[in-house]
Amino acid sequence: MDYALVVALEMVRAIAWLVLLSAGLAIIFGMMRIINFAHGEFLMLGGYTVVISTGHGVNEWVAMLVLAPIVVGIFGVLVERLVIQRLYGRILDSLLATWGLSMLMIGGVTMIFGNSVTGVATPLGGMAIGAYQVPRYNFVLIIAAALLLVAIWAVLKFTKAGLIARATMQNPDMAETLGIRTRWVYMLTFGIGSAITGLAGALLAPLTGVVPTMGVNFIAQSFITVITGGAAVITGTLSAATLLGTISQGTTFLSGPVYGDAALLVAALVLLRLLPQGITGRIFKRSI
């Protein structure tokens, strides 16, 4: 019974992990059709914001929940204004430009901080479930992922800002005709997606450590989840994360983490072969 509870908790944590990794990318790629190949480095920037700010005496929770989203969100706005705004509708160009940005960020951070892993203390300690010890921080990740999805859904569904954002992404010419300044909508949407990515990087930093190349480990999982989920930001991210996270973590428990990662990739390939437009492109067509 205790082992089954631990397995279930780890599966839910794996789902939350994929949701956090993918939510910001789902907004930028799913809504804006921009391939941000520097997504992993935005995660890394959120992690380093925690490292630097806590090193200067800032409370760890403030660093993770407030400073990291603000710093990475502002950085995302700058990137959109300086680079991305010239590349809308040019998917291949956006991929190449953000790949170059990725290399630049890795090189710059390596020059400043070196190439060693910087640890971030995991808050809250552990708790016992029978004979097993699990980090209490797992519950923080699960709650954070759930609250993040609810917040994004509420904004897109019930606020004027969400309506304007969805209208702009679906038909920018009509939105412009109706008086919406689409260039500002694009800028803010990219900034919000970047801020969410920074939040994810900060929340995951205590579990992964922080190193300039940490984004390389996450970029594949993020894109696989978003592409498998399809165009819908909320439903797509949640359905893909649930399916892929369950398969990956279940295989990990049975065979080890290497086979778990392989199972995630195989499952994504099978799903995309059966559902080329993603899960929400075929099943939940009108969902957000």
mmCIF file of C-alpha atoms in Angstrom:
data_model
loop_
_atom_site.group_PDB
_atom_site.id
_atom_site.type_symbol
_atom_site.label_atom_id
_atom_site.label_comp_id
_atom_site.label_asym_id
_atom_site.label_seq_id
_atom_site.Cartn_x
_atom_site.Cartn_y
_atom_site.Cartn_z
ATOM 1 C CA MET A 1 0.000 0.000 0.000
ATOM 2 C CA ASP A 2 2.758 2.473 0.924
ATOM 3 C CA TYR A 3 4.705 1.611 -2.214
ATOM 4 C CA ALA A 4 1.611 2.119 -4.382
ATOM 5 C CA LEU A 5 1.064 5.530 -2.770
ATOM 6 C CA VAL A 6 4.670 6.538 -3.434
ATOM 7 C CA VAL A 7 4.388 5.389 -7.069
ATOM 8 C CA ALA A 8 1.158 7.363 -7.510
ATOM 9 C CA LEU A 9 2.752 10.454 -5.973
ATOM 10 C CA GLU A 10 5.779 10.173 -8.258
ATOM 11 C CA MET A 11 3.531 9.849 -11.309
ATOM 12 C CA VAL A 12 1.605 12.977 -10.336
ATOM 13 C CA ARG A 13 4.924 14.758 -9.742
ATOM 14 C CA ALA A 14 6.102 13.694 -13.220
ATOM 15 C CA ILE A 15 2.912 15.146 -14.712
ATOM 16 C CA ALA A 16 3.414 18.392 -12.773
ATOM 17 C CA TRP A 17 7.045 18.467 -13.962
ATOM 18 C CA LEU A 18 5.973 18.316 -17.625
ATOM 19 C CA VAL A 19 3.242 20.911 -17.080
ATOM 20 C CA LEU A 20 5.712 23.364 -15.552
ATOM 21 C CA LEU A 21 8.288 22.731 -18.272
ATOM 22 C CA SER A 22 5.777 23.165 -21.076
ATOM 23 C CA ALA A 23 3.270 25.834 -19.996
ATOM 24 C CA GLY A 24 5.321 28.837 -21.116
ATOM 25 C CA LEU A 25 6.265 27.159 -24.390
ATOM 26 C CA ALA A 26 2.613 26.234 -24.982
ATOM 27 C CA ILE A 27 1.735 29.933 -24.902
ATOM 28 C CA ILE A 28 4.610 31.008 -27.155
ATOM 29 C CA PHE A 29 4.474 28.132 -29.627
ATOM 30 C CA GLY A 30 0.844 27.042 -29.303
ATOM 31 C CA MET A 31 -0.630 30.550 -29.554
ATOM 32 C CA MET A 32 2.031 32.547 -31.402
ATOM 33 C CA ARG A 33 3.512 29.805 -33.628
ATOM 34 C CA ILE A 34 7.013 30.921 -32.672
ATOM 35 C CA ILE A 35 9.570 28.140 -32.166
ATOM 36 C CA ASN A 36 11.540 29.414 -29.188
ATOM 37 C CA PHE A 37 14.563 27.141 -29.304
ATOM 38 C CA ALA A 38 15.986 29.130 -26.377
ATOM 39 C CA HIS A 39 13.168 27.902 -24.124
ATOM 40 C CA GLY A 40 15.613 25.774 -22.124
ATOM 41 C CA GLU A 41 17.845 28.785 -21.548
ATOM 42 C CA PHE A 42 14.879 30.805 -20.290
ATOM 43 C CA LEU A 43 14.417 28.009 -17.739
ATOM 44 C CA MET A 44 18.119 28.270 -16.913
ATOM 45 C CA LEU A 45 17.818 32.039 -16.456
ATOM 46 C CA GLY A 46 15.037 31.486 -13.929
ATOM 47 C CA GLY A 47 17.284 29.065 -12.041
ATOM 48 C CA TYR A 48 20.193 31.488 -11.953
ATOM 49 C CA THR A 49 17.897 34.284 -10.746
ATOM 50 C CA VAL A 50 17.207 32.128 -7.670
ATOM 51 C CA VAL A 51 20.908 31.354 -7.189
ATOM 52 C CA ILE A 52 21.988 34.994 -7.399
ATOM 53 C CA SER A 53 19.162 36.492 -5.349
ATOM 54 C CA THR A 54 19.336 33.934 -2.529
ATOM 55 C CA GLY A 55 23.105 34.455 -2.467
ATOM 56 C CA HIS A 56 22.384 38.114 -1.684
ATOM 57 C CA GLY A 57 20.040 37.284 1.168
ATOM 58 C CA VAL A 58 16.664 37.224 -0.596
ATOM 59 C CA ASN A 59 14.154 34.708 0.757
ATOM 60 C CA GLU A 60 14.118 31.570 -1.403
ATOM 61 C CA TRP A 61 10.341 31.624 -1.922
ATOM 62 C CA VAL A 62 10.405 35.279 -2.953
ATOM 63 C CA ALA A 63 13.226 34.505 -5.368
ATOM 64 C CA MET A 64 11.355 31.576 -6.938
ATOM 65 C CA LEU A 65 7.812 32.933 -7.029
ATOM 66 C CA VAL A 66 8.412 36.651 -7.615
ATOM 67 C CA LEU A 67 11.880 37.587 -8.838
ATOM 68 C CA ALA A 68 12.434 34.773 -11.350
ATOM 69 C CA PRO A 69 9.192 35.382 -13.309
ATOM 70 C CA ILE A 70 9.794 39.138 -13.329
ATOM 71 C CA VAL A 71 13.413 38.882 -14.503
ATOM 72 C CA VAL A 72 12.749 36.320 -17.228
ATOM 73 C CA GLY A 73 9.525 38.073 -18.270
ATOM 74 C CA ILE A 74 11.376 41.364 -18.792
ATOM 75 C CA PHE A 75 14.114 39.511 -20.665
ATOM 76 C CA GLY A 76 11.440 37.903 -22.850
ATOM 77 C CA VAL A 77 9.939 41.307 -23.690
ATOM 78 C CA LEU A 78 13.378 42.566 -24.738
ATOM 79 C CA VAL A 79 13.940 39.486 -26.902
ATOM 80 C CA GLU A 80 10.540 39.945 -28.553
ATOM 81 C CA ARG A 81 11.174 43.619 -29.293
ATOM 82 C CA LEU A 82 14.719 43.137 -30.565
ATOM 83 C CA VAL A 83 14.432 39.806 -32.396
ATOM 84 C CA ILE A 84 11.110 38.002 -32.493
ATOM 85 C CA GLN A 85 8.863 40.818 -33.771
ATOM 86 C CA ARG A 86 10.630 40.634 -37.140
ATOM 87 C CA LEU A 87 10.047 36.887 -37.476
ATOM 88 C CA TYR A 88 6.283 36.377 -37.138
ATOM 89 C CA GLY A 89 5.057 33.993 -39.806
ATOM 90 C CA ARG A 90 8.616 32.789 -40.493
ATOM 91 C CA ILE A 91 8.845 29.625 -38.419
ATOM 92 C CA LEU A 92 12.204 28.434 -39.741
ATOM 93 C CA ASP A 93 13.764 31.855 -39.246
ATOM 94 C CA SER A 94 12.464 32.024 -35.691
ATOM 95 C CA LEU A 95 13.972 28.598 -34.992
ATOM 96 C CA LEU A 96 17.384 29.669 -36.289
ATOM 97 C CA ALA A 97 17.305 33.017 -34.483
ATOM 98 C CA THR A 98 16.341 31.507 -31.121
ATOM 99 C CA TRP A 99 18.875 28.705 -31.580
ATOM 100 C CA GLY A 100 21.535 31.409 -31.954
ATOM 101 C CA LEU A 101 20.144 33.151 -28.859
ATOM 102 C CA SER A 102 20.371 29.825 -27.014
ATOM 103 C CA MET A 103 24.063 29.465 -27.863
ATOM 104 C CA LEU A 104 24.700 33.088 -26.899
ATOM 105 C CA MET A 105 23.001 32.684 -23.521
ATOM 106 C CA ILE A 106 24.855 29.458 -22.705
ATOM 107 C CA GLY A 107 28.187 31.015 -23.645
ATOM 108 C CA GLY A 108 27.522 34.221 -21.735
ATOM 109 C CA VAL A 109 26.390 32.502 -18.546
ATOM 110 C CA THR A 110 29.312 30.054 -18.725
ATOM 111 C CA MET A 111 31.750 32.974 -18.945
ATOM 112 C CA ILE A 112 30.198 34.573 -15.857
ATOM 113 C CA PHE A 113 29.473 31.581 -13.611
ATOM 114 C CA GLY A 114 31.615 28.791 -15.017
ATOM 115 C CA ASN A 115 30.409 25.347 -16.048
ATOM 116 C CA SER A 116 29.917 23.803 -12.611
ATOM 117 C CA VAL A 117 26.573 22.850 -11.088
ATOM 118 C CA THR A 118 25.299 25.272 -8.455
ATOM 119 C CA GLY A 119 23.032 23.694 -5.867
ATOM 120 C CA VAL A 120 19.865 25.297 -4.529
ATOM 121 C CA ALA A 121 18.602 24.094 -1.164
ATOM 122 C CA THR A 122 15.380 22.098 -1.408
ATOM 123 C CA PRO A 123 12.832 23.660 0.962
ATOM 124 C CA LEU A 124 10.597 21.856 3.460
ATOM 125 C CA GLY A 125 12.650 18.674 3.922
ATOM 126 C CA GLY A 126 11.175 15.183 3.644
ATOM 127 C CA MET A 127 8.254 13.178 4.975
ATOM 128 C CA ALA A 128 7.735 9.484 5.636
ATOM 129 C CA ILE A 129 5.192 7.360 3.794
ATOM 130 C CA GLY A 130 5.558 4.035 5.548
ATOM 131 C CA ALA A 131 9.149 2.915 5.001
ATOM 132 C CA TYR A 132 9.707 5.451 2.214
ATOM 133 C CA GLN A 133 10.949 9.033 2.373
ATOM 134 C CA VAL A 134 9.635 11.574 -0.142
ATOM 135 C CA PRO A 135 10.403 15.307 -0.394
ATOM 136 C CA ARG A 136 7.609 17.591 0.753
ATOM 137 C CA TYR A 137 8.685 19.854 -2.091
ATOM 138 C CA ASN A 138 6.978 17.439 -4.504
ATOM 139 C CA PHE A 139 3.638 18.731 -3.227
ATOM 140 C CA VAL A 140 4.767 22.295 -3.958
ATOM 141 C CA LEU A 141 5.428 21.360 -7.594
ATOM 142 C CA ILE A 142 2.065 19.615 -7.919
ATOM 143 C CA ILE A 143 0.143 22.528 -6.400
ATOM 144 C CA ALA A 144 2.115 25.076 -8.449
ATOM 145 C CA ALA A 145 1.378 23.229 -11.707
ATOM 146 C CA ALA A 146 -2.340 22.981 -10.883
ATOM 147 C CA LEU A 147 -2.611 26.659 -9.899
ATOM 148 C CA LEU A 148 -0.686 27.713 -13.002
ATOM 149 C CA LEU A 149 -3.063 25.872 -15.343
ATOM 150 C CA VAL A 150 -6.109 27.269 -13.535
ATOM 151 C CA ALA A 151 -4.705 30.801 -13.714
ATOM 152 C CA ILE A 152 -3.955 30.571 -17.451
ATOM 153 C CA TRP A 153 -7.398 29.081 -18.121
ATOM 154 C CA ALA A 154 -9.151 31.793 -16.119
ATOM 155 C CA VAL A 155 -7.280 34.588 -17.889
ATOM 156 C CA LEU A 156 -7.923 33.198 -21.384
ATOM 157 C CA LYS A 157 -11.558 32.310 -20.652
ATOM 158 C CA PHE A 158 -12.916 35.112 -18.507
ATOM 159 C CA THR A 159 -10.841 38.269 -18.996
ATOM 160 C CA LYS A 160 -10.849 40.881 -21.724
ATOM 161 C CA ALA A 161 -7.076 40.535 -22.025
ATOM 162 C CA GLY A 162 -7.439 36.805 -22.705
ATOM 163 C CA LEU A 163 -10.114 37.432 -25.330
ATOM 164 C CA ILE A 164 -7.930 40.026 -27.062
ATOM 165 C CA ALA A 165 -4.939 37.667 -27.011
ATOM 166 C CA ARG A 166 -6.907 34.784 -28.526
ATOM 167 C CA ALA A 167 -8.477 37.035 -31.160
ATOM 168 C CA THR A 168 -5.091 38.462 -32.127
ATOM 169 C CA MET A 169 -3.500 35.037 -32.508
ATOM 170 C CA GLN A 170 -6.425 33.696 -34.562
ATOM 171 C CA ASN A 171 -6.867 36.680 -36.907
ATOM 172 C CA PRO A 172 -4.358 39.507 -36.386
ATOM 173 C CA ASP A 173 -5.547 41.509 -39.416
ATOM 174 C CA MET A 174 -9.136 41.616 -38.166
ATOM 175 C CA ALA A 175 -7.945 42.450 -34.652
ATOM 176 C CA GLU A 176 -5.899 45.345 -36.036
ATOM 177 C CA THR A 177 -8.937 46.570 -37.964
ATOM 178 C CA LEU A 178 -10.937 46.604 -34.728
ATOM 179 C CA GLY A 179 -8.370 48.883 -33.114
ATOM 180 C CA ILE A 180 -6.302 46.345 -31.201
ATOM 181 C CA ARG A 181 -2.591 47.145 -31.173
ATOM 182 C CA THR A 182 -1.442 43.668 -32.101
ATOM 183 C CA ARG A 183 2.249 44.441 -31.736
ATOM 184 C CA TRP A 184 1.695 45.110 -28.024
ATOM 185 C CA VAL A 185 -0.406 41.961 -27.675
ATOM 186 C CA TYR A 186 2.392 39.890 -29.207
ATOM 187 C CA MET A 187 4.961 41.537 -26.953
ATOM 188 C CA LEU A 188 2.975 40.962 -23.765
ATOM 189 C CA THR A 189 2.052 37.398 -24.719
ATOM 190 C CA PHE A 190 5.695 36.511 -25.348
ATOM 191 C CA GLY A 191 6.650 38.233 -22.084
ATOM 192 C CA ILE A 192 4.039 36.311 -20.093
ATOM 193 C CA GLY A 193 5.110 33.014 -21.679
ATOM 194 C CA SER A 194 8.710 33.849 -20.773
ATOM 195 C CA ALA A 195 7.742 34.753 -17.194
ATOM 196 C CA ILE A 196 5.976 31.401 -16.768
ATOM 197 C CA THR A 197 9.073 29.668 -18.106
ATOM 198 C CA GLY A 198 11.227 31.577 -15.620
ATOM 199 C CA LEU A 199 8.907 30.514 -12.809
ATOM 200 C CA ALA A 200 9.237 26.885 -13.920
ATOM 201 C CA GLY A 201 13.030 27.093 -14.026
ATOM 202 C CA ALA A 202 13.091 28.573 -10.538
ATOM 203 C CA LEU A 203 10.756 25.919 -9.109
ATOM 204 C CA LEU A 204 12.730 23.069 -10.656
ATOM 205 C CA ALA A 205 16.148 24.452 -9.669
ATOM 206 C CA PRO A 206 16.172 22.867 -6.156
ATOM 207 C CA LEU A 207 15.668 19.435 -7.722
ATOM 208 C CA THR A 208 17.995 19.696 -10.714
ATOM 209 C CA GLY A 209 20.736 22.094 -9.671
ATOM 210 C CA VAL A 210 21.653 25.028 -11.906
ATOM 211 C CA VAL A 211 24.240 24.889 -14.688
ATOM 212 C CA PRO A 212 24.518 26.871 -17.966
ATOM 213 C CA THR A 213 23.627 23.816 -20.055
ATOM 214 C CA MET A 214 20.656 22.699 -17.941
ATOM 215 C CA GLY A 215 18.177 23.787 -20.614
ATOM 216 C CA VAL A 216 19.469 21.139 -23.001
ATOM 217 C CA ASN A 217 18.045 18.487 -20.681
ATOM 218 C CA PHE A 218 14.559 20.021 -20.768
ATOM 219 C CA ILE A 219 14.019 21.366 -24.272
ATOM 220 C CA ALA A 220 13.115 17.989 -25.794
ATOM 221 C CA GLN A 221 10.577 17.147 -23.064
ATOM 222 C CA SER A 222 9.001 20.591 -23.413
ATOM 223 C CA PHE A 223 8.576 20.473 -27.188
ATOM 224 C CA ILE A 224 7.409 16.846 -27.154
ATOM 225 C CA THR A 225 4.699 17.707 -24.623
ATOM 226 C CA VAL A 226 3.512 20.828 -26.460
ATOM 227 C CA ILE A 227 3.495 19.262 -29.931
ATOM 228 C CA THR A 228 1.785 16.097 -28.697
ATOM 229 C CA GLY A 229 -0.859 18.160 -26.907
ATOM 230 C CA GLY A 230 -1.721 20.247 -29.940
ATOM 231 C CA ALA A 231 -2.803 23.867 -30.301
ATOM 232 C CA ALA A 232 -4.942 24.171 -27.139
ATOM 233 C CA VAL A 233 -2.805 25.690 -24.386
ATOM 234 C CA ILE A 234 -4.569 24.248 -21.329
ATOM 235 C CA THR A 235 -6.186 21.050 -22.561
ATOM 236 C CA GLY A 236 -3.259 20.153 -24.787
ATOM 237 C CA THR A 237 -0.613 20.679 -22.133
ATOM 238 C CA LEU A 238 -2.563 18.847 -19.432
ATOM 239 C CA SER A 239 -3.596 15.877 -21.594
ATOM 240 C CA ALA A 240 -0.123 15.384 -23.080
ATOM 241 C CA ALA A 241 1.624 15.835 -19.726
ATOM 242 C CA THR A 242 -0.742 13.365 -18.065
ATOM 243 C CA LEU A 243 -0.334 10.705 -20.731
ATOM 244 C CA LEU A 244 3.407 11.100 -21.305
ATOM 245 C CA GLY A 245 4.235 11.631 -17.622
ATOM 246 C CA THR A 246 2.354 8.482 -16.615
ATOM 247 C CA ILE A 247 4.012 6.387 -19.309
ATOM 248 C CA SER A 248 7.483 7.759 -18.581
ATOM 249 C CA GLN A 249 7.307 7.450 -14.797
ATOM 250 C CA GLY A 250 5.663 4.031 -14.930
ATOM 251 C CA THR A 251 8.430 2.762 -17.200
ATOM 252 C CA THR A 252 11.025 4.368 -14.931
ATOM 253 C CA PHE A 253 9.743 2.425 -11.941
ATOM 254 C CA LEU A 254 9.770 -0.819 -13.903
ATOM 255 C CA SER A 255 13.037 -0.490 -15.849
ATOM 256 C CA GLY A 256 14.965 2.664 -14.898
ATOM 257 C CA PRO A 257 15.133 6.332 -15.941
ATOM 258 C CA VAL A 258 16.825 5.712 -19.315
ATOM 259 C CA TYR A 259 13.975 3.460 -20.401
ATOM 260 C CA GLY A 260 11.518 5.990 -18.986
ATOM 261 C CA ASP A 261 12.861 8.739 -21.255
ATOM 262 C CA ALA A 262 12.833 6.349 -24.199
ATOM 263 C CA ALA A 263 9.219 5.372 -23.465
ATOM 264 C CA LEU A 264 8.218 9.050 -23.416
ATOM 265 C CA LEU A 265 9.754 9.561 -26.860
ATOM 266 C CA VAL A 266 8.205 6.402 -28.319
ATOM 267 C CA ALA A 267 4.778 7.282 -26.919
ATOM 268 C CA ALA A 268 5.014 10.776 -28.409
ATOM 269 C CA LEU A 269 6.018 9.383 -31.820
ATOM 270 C CA VAL A 270 3.108 6.929 -31.813
ATOM 271 C CA LEU A 271 0.641 9.629 -30.787
ATOM 272 C CA LEU A 272 1.850 12.034 -33.469
ATOM 273 C CA ARG A 273 1.625 9.264 -36.062
ATOM 274 C CA LEU A 274 -1.985 8.594 -35.055
ATOM 275 C CA LEU A 275 -2.873 12.239 -34.287
ATOM 276 C CA PRO A 276 -0.713 14.486 -36.532
ATOM 277 C CA GLN A 277 -2.378 17.652 -35.184
ATOM 278 C CA GLY A 278 -1.909 16.592 -31.584
ATOM 279 C CA ILE A 279 -4.412 15.373 -29.038
ATOM 280 C CA THR A 280 -6.491 18.556 -29.053
ATOM 281 C CA GLY A 281 -6.383 18.793 -32.837
ATOM 282 C CA ARG A 282 -8.364 15.569 -33.029
ATOM 283 C CA ILE A 283 -10.201 15.069 -29.733
ATOM 284 C CA PHE A 284 -10.717 18.405 -27.938
ATOM 285 C CA LYS A 285 -11.026 20.677 -30.965
ATOM 286 C CA ARG A 286 -12.805 23.620 -29.343
ATOM 287 C CA SER A 287 -10.990 23.618 -26.036
ATOM 288 C CA ILE A 288 -8.646 26.306 -24.771
#
